[in-house]
CSV table of C-alpha atoms in Angstrom, one decimal:
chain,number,residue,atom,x,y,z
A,1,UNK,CA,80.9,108.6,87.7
A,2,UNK,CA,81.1,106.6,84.8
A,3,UNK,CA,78.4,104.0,83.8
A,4,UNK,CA,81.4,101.8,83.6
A,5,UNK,CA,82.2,102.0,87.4
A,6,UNK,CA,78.1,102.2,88.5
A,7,UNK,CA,78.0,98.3,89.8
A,8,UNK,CA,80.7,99.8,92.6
A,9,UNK,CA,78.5,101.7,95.2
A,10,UNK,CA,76.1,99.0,95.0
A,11,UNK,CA,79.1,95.9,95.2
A,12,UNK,CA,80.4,98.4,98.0
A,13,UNK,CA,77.3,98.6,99.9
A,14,UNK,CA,76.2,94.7,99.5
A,15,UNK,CA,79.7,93.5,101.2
A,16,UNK,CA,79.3,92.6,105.0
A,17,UNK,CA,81.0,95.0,107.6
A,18,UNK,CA,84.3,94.1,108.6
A,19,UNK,CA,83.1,93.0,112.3
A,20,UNK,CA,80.0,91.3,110.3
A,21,UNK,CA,82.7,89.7,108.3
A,22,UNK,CA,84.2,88.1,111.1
A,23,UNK,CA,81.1,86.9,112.6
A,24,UNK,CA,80.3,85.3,109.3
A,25,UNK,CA,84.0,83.4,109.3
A,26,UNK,CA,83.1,82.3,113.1
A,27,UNK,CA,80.1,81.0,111.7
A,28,UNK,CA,81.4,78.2,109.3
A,29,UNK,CA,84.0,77.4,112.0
A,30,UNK,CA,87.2,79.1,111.9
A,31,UNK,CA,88.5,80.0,115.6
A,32,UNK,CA,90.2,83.5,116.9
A,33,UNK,CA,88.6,85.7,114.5
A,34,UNK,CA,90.1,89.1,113.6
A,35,UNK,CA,90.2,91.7,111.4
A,36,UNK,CA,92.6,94.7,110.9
A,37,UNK,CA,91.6,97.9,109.3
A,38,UNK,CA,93.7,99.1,106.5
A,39,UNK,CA,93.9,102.5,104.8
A,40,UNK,CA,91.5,103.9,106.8
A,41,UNK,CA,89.1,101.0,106.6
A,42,UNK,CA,88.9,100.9,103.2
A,43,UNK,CA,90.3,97.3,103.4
A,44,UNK,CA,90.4,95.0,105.7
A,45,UNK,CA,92.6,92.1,107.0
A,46,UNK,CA,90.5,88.6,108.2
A,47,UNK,CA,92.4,86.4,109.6
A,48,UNK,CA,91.5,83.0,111.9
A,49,UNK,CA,92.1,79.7,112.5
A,50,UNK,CA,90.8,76.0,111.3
A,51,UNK,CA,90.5,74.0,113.7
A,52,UNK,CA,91.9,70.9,113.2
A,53,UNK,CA,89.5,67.4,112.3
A,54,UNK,CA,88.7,65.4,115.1
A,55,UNK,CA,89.2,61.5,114.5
């Protein structure tokens, strides 16, 4: 692999697991959490809700 493209195994391994992910978005508050796997997990799709502010 190129020296150029070294940083990517390591940027690769550091990034939370997609179900890690969502736990993570839970976490700072965002409500029904769920990801979708995309070309064969190479990506993935978050998505949630904010709740709204209470007043």
């Amino acid at each position: 692999m190129p020296e150029a493209y070294s940083y990517l195994a390591e940027s690769i391994d550091a990034w939370p697991k997609q179900a890690e992910l969502a736990k993570l978005i839970e976490k700072v508050g965002y409500q029904s959490v769920e990801f979708r796997n995309q070309s064969l997990g190479i990506v993935a799709i978050h998505t949630g809700t904010k709740p709204e502010k209470a007043n």
